[in-house]
Short mmCIF file of N, CA, C and O in Angstrom, two decimals:
data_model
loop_
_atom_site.label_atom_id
_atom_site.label_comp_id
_atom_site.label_asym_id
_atom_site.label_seq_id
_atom_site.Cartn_x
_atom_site.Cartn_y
_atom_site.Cartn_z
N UNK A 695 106.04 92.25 110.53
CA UNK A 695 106.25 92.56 111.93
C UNK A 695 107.52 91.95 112.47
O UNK A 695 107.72 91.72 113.67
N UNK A 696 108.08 91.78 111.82
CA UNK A 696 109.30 90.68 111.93
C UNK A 696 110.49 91.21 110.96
O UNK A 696 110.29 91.64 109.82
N UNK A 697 112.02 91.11 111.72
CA UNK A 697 113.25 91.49 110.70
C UNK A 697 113.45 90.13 109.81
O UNK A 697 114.11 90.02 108.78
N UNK A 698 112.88 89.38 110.33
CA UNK A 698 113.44 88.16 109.23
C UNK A 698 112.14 87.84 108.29
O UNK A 698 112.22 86.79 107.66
N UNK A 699 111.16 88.47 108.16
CA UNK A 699 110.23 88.48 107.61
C UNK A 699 110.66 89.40 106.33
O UNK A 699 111.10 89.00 105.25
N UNK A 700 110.43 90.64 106.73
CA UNK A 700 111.12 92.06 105.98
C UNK A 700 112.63 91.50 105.10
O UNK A 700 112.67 91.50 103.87
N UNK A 701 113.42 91.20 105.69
CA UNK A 701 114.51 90.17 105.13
C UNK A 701 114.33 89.62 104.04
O UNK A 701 114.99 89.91 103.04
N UNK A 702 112.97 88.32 104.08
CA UNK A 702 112.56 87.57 103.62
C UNK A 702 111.91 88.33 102.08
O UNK A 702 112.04 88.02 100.90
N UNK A 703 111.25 89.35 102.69
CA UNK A 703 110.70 89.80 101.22
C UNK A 703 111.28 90.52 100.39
O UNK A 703 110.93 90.62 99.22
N UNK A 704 112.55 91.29 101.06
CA UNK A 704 113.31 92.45 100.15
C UNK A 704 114.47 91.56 99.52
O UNK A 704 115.23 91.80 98.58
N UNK A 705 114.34 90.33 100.44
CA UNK A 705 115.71 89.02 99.38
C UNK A 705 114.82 88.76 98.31
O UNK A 705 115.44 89.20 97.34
N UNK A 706 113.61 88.25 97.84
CA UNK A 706 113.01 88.02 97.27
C UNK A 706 112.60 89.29 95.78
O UNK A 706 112.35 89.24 94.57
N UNK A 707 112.71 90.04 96.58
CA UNK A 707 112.61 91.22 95.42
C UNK A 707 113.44 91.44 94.64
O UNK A 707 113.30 91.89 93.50
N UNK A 708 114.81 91.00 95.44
CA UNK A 708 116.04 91.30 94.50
C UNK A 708 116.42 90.49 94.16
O UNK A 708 117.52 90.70 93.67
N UNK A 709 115.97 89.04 94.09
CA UNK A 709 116.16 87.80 93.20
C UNK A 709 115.11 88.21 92.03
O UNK A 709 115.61 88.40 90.92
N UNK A 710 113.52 88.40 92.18
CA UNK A 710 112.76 88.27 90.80
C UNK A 710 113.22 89.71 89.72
O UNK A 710 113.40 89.79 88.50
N UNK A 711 113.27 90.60 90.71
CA UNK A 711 113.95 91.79 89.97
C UNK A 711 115.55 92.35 89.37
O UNK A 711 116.01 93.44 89.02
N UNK A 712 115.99 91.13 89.46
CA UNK A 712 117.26 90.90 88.76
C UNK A 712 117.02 89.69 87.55
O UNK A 712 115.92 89.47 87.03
N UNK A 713 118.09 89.07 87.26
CA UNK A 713 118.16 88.09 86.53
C UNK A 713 118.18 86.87 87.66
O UNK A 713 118.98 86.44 88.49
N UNK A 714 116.31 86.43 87.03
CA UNK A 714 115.62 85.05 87.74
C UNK A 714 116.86 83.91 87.74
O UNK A 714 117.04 83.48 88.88
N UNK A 715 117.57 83.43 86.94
CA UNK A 715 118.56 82.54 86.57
C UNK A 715 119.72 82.33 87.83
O UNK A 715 119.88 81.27 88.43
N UNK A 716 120.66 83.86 88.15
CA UNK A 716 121.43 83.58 88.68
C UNK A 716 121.17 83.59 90.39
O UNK A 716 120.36 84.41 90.82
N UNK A 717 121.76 82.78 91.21
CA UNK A 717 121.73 82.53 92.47
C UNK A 717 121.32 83.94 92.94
O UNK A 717 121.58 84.79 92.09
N UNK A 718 120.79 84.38 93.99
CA UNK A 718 120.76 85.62 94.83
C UNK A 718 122.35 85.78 94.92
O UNK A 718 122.83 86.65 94.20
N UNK A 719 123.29 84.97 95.78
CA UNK A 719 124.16 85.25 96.20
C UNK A 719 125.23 85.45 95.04
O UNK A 719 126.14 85.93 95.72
N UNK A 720 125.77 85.39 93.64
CA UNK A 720 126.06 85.58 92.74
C UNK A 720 125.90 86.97 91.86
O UNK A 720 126.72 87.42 91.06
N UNK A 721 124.55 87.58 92.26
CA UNK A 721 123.94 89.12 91.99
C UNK A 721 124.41 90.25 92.93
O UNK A 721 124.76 91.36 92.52
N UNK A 722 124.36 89.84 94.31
CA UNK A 722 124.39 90.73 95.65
C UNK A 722 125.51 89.99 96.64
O UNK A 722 125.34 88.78 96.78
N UNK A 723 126.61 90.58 97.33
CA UNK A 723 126.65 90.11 98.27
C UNK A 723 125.79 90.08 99.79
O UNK A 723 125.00 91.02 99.83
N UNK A 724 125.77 89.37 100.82
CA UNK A 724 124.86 88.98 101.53
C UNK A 724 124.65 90.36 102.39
O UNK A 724 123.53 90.71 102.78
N UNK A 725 126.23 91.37 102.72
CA UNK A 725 126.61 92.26 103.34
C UNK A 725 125.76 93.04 102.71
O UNK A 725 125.15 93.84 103.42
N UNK A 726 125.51 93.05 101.36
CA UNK A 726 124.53 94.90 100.87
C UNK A 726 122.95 94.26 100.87
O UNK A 726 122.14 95.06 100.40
N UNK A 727 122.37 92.98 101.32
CA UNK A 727 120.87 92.33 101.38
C UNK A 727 120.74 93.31 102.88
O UNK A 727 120.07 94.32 103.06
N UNK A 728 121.87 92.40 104.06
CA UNK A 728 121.42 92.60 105.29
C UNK A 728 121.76 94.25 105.13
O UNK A 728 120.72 94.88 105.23
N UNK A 729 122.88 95.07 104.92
CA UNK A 729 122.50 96.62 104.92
C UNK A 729 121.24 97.11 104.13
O UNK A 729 121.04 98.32 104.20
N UNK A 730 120.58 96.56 103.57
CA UNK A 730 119.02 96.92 102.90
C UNK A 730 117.75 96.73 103.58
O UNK A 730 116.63 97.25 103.53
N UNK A 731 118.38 95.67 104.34
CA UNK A 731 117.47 95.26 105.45
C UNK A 731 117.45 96.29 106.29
O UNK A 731 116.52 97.03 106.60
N UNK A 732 118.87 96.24 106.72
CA UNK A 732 118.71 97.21 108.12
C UNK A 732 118.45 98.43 108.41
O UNK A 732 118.35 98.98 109.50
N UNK A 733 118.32 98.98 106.91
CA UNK A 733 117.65 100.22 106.22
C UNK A 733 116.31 100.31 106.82
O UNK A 733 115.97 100.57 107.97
N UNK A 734 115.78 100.10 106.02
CA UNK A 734 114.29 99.90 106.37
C UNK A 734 113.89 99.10 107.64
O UNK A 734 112.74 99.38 107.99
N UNK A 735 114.48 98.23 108.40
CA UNK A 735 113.84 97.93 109.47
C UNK A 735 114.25 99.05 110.62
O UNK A 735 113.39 99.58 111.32
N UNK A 736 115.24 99.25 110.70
CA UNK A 736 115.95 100.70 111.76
C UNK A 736 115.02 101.59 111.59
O UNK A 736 114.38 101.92 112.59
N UNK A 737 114.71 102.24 110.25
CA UNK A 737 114.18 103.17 110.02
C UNK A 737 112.52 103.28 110.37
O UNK A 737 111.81 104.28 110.50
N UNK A 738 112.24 101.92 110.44
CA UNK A 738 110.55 101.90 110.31
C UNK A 738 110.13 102.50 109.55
O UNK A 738 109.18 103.24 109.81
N UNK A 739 110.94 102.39 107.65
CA UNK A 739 110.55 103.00 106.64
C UNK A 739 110.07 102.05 105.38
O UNK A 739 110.22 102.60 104.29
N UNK A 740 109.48 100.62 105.35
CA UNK A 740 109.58 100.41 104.19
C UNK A 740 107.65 100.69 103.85
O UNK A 740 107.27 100.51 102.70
N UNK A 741 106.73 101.07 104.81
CA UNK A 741 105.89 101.13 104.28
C UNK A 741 105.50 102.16 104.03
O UNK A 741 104.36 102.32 103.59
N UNK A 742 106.49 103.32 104.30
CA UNK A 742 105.75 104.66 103.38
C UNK A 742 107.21 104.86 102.48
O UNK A 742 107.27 106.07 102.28
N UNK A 743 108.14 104.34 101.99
CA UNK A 743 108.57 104.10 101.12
C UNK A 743 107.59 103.54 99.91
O UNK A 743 107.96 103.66 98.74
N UNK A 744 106.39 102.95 100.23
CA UNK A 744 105.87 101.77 99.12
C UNK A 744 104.84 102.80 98.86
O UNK A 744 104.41 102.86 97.70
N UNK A 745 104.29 103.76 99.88
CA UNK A 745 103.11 104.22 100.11
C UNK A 745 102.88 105.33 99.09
O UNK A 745 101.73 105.33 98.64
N UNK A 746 103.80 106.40 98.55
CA UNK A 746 103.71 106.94 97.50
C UNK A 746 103.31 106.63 96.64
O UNK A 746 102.40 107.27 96.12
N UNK A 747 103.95 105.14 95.94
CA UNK A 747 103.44 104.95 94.82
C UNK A 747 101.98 104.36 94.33
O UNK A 747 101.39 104.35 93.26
N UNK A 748 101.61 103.75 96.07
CA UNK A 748 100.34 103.32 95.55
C UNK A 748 99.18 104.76 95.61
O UNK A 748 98.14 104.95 94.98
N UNK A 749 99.82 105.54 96.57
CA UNK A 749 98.47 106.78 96.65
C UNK A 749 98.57 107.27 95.16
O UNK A 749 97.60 107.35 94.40
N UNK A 750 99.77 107.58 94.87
CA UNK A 750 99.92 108.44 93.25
C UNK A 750 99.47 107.57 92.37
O UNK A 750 98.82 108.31 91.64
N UNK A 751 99.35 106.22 91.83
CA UNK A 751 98.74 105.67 91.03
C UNK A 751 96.74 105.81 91.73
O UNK A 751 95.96 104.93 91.37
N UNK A 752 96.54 106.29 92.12
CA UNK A 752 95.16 106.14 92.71
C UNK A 752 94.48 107.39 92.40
O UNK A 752 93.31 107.63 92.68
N UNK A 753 95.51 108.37 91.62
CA UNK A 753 94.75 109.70 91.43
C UNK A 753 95.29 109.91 90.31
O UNK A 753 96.24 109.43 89.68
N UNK A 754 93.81 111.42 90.02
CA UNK A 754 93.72 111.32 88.71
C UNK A 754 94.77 111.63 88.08
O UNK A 754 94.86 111.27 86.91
N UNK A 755 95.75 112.30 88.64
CA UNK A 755 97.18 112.86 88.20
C UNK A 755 97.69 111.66 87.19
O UNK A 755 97.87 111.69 85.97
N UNK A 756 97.87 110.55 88.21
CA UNK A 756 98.39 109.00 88.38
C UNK A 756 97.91 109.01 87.30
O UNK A 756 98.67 109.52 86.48
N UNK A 757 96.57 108.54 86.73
CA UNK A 757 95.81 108.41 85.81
C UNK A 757 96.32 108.71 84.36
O UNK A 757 96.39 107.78 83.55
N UNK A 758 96.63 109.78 84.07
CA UNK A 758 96.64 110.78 83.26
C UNK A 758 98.48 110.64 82.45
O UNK A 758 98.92 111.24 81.47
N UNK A 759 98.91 109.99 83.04
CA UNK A 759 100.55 110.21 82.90
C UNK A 759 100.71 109.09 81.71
O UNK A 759 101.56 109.54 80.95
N UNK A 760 100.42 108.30 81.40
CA UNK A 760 100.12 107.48 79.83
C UNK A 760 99.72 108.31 79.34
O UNK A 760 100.30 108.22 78.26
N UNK A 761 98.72 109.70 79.23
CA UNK A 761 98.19 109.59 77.97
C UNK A 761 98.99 110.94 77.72
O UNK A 761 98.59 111.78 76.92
N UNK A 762 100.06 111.10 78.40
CA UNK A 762 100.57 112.94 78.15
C UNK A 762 101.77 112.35 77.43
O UNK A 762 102.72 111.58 77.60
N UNK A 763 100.88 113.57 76.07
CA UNK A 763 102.46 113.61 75.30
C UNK A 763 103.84 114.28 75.26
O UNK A 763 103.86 115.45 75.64
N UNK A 764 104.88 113.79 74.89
CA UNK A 764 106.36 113.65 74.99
C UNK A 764 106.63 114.86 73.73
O UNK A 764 106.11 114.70 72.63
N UNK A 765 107.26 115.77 73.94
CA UNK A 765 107.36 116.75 72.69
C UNK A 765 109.04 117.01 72.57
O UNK A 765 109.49 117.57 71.57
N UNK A 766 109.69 116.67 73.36
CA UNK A 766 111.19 116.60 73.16
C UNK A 766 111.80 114.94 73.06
O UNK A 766 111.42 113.91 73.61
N UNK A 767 113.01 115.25 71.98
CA UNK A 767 113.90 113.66 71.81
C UNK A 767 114.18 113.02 73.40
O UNK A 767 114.66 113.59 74.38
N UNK A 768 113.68 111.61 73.24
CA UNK A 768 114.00 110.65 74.05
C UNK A 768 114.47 109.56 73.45
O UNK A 768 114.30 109.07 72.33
N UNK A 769 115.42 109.12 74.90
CA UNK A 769 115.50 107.86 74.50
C UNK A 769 115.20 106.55 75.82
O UNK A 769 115.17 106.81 77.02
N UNK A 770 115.05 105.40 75.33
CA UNK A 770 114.65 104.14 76.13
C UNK A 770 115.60 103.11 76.05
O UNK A 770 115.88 102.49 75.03
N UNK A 771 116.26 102.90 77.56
CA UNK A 771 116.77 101.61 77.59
C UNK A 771 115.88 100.31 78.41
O UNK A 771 115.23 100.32 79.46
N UNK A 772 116.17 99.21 77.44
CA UNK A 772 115.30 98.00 78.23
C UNK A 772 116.56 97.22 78.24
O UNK A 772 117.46 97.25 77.40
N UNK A 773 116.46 96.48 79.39
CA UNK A 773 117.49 95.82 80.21
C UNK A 773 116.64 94.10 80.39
O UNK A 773 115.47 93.72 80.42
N UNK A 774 117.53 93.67 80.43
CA UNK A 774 117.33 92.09 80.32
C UNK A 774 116.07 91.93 81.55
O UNK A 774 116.08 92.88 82.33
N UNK A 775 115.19 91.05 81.79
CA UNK A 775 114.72 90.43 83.26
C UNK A 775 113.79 92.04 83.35
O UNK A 775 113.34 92.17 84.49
N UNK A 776 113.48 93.07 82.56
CA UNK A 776 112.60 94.28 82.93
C UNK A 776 111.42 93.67 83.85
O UNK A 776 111.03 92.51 83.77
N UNK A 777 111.00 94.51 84.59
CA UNK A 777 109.70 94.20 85.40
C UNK A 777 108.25 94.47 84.74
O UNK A 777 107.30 93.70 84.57
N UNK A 778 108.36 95.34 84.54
CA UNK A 778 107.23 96.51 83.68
C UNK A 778 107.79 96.86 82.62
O UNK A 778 108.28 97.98 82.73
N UNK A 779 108.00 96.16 81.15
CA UNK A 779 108.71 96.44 79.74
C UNK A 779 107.27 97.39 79.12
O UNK A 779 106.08 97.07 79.12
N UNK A 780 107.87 98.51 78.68
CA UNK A 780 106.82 99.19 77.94
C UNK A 780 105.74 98.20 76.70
O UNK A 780 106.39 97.20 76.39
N UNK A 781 104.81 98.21 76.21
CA UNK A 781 104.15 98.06 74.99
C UNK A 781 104.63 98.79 73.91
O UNK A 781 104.70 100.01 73.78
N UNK A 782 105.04 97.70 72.98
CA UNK A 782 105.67 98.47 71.82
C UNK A 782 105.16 99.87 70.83
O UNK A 782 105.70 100.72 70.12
N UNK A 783 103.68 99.48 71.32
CA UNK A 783 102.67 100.53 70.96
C UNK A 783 102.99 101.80 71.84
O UNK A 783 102.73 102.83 71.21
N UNK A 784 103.35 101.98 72.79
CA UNK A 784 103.28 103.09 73.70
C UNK A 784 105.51 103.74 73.35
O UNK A 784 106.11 104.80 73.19
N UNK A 785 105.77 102.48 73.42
CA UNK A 785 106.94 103.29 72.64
C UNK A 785 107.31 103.64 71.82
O UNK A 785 108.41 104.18 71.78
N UNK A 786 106.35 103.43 70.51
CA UNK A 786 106.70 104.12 69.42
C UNK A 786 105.83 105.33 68.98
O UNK A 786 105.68 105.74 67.83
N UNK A 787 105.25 105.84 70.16
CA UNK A 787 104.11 107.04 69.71
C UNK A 787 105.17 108.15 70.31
O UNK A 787 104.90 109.35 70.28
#
């Protein structure tokens, strides 16, 4: 309910969801945090920004998307600090 709240959590997101190690301010300058901020607080958009993903994981669709198979060449990049790194099992099927 608060811009320095909202602030507070989207700085936070982009510290654990980067590389934990380096400073926030070293990853981002402060100018593209507060334009991220002011995104979503102007907009009165960050909670149906979030809201998709939790309704779509909640149905059976959601459900179902692990177990559908892949019939054309792919490929996978994993990046240092990943959030959600696949199971090695699920990437090699």
């Amino acid at each position: 309910d608060s811009p320095v709240g909202l602030c507070a959590w989207i700085s936070e997101k982009f510290q654990s969801w980067s590389d934990p190690f380096l400073p926030l301010g070293e990853k981002f300058s402060v100018e593209d945090i507060i334009t991220n901020c002011m995104i979503y607080w102007v907009t009165n958009s960050i909670t149906s920004s979030m809201r998709l993903y939790k309704e779509q994981l909640q149905t059976a669709e959601g459900n179902i998307i692990g177990s559908l198979k892949v019939k054309v060449p792919v490929a996978l990049s994993l990046f240092p600090h990943e959030l959600f790194p696949p199971p090695d099992t699920r990437i090699r099927r």
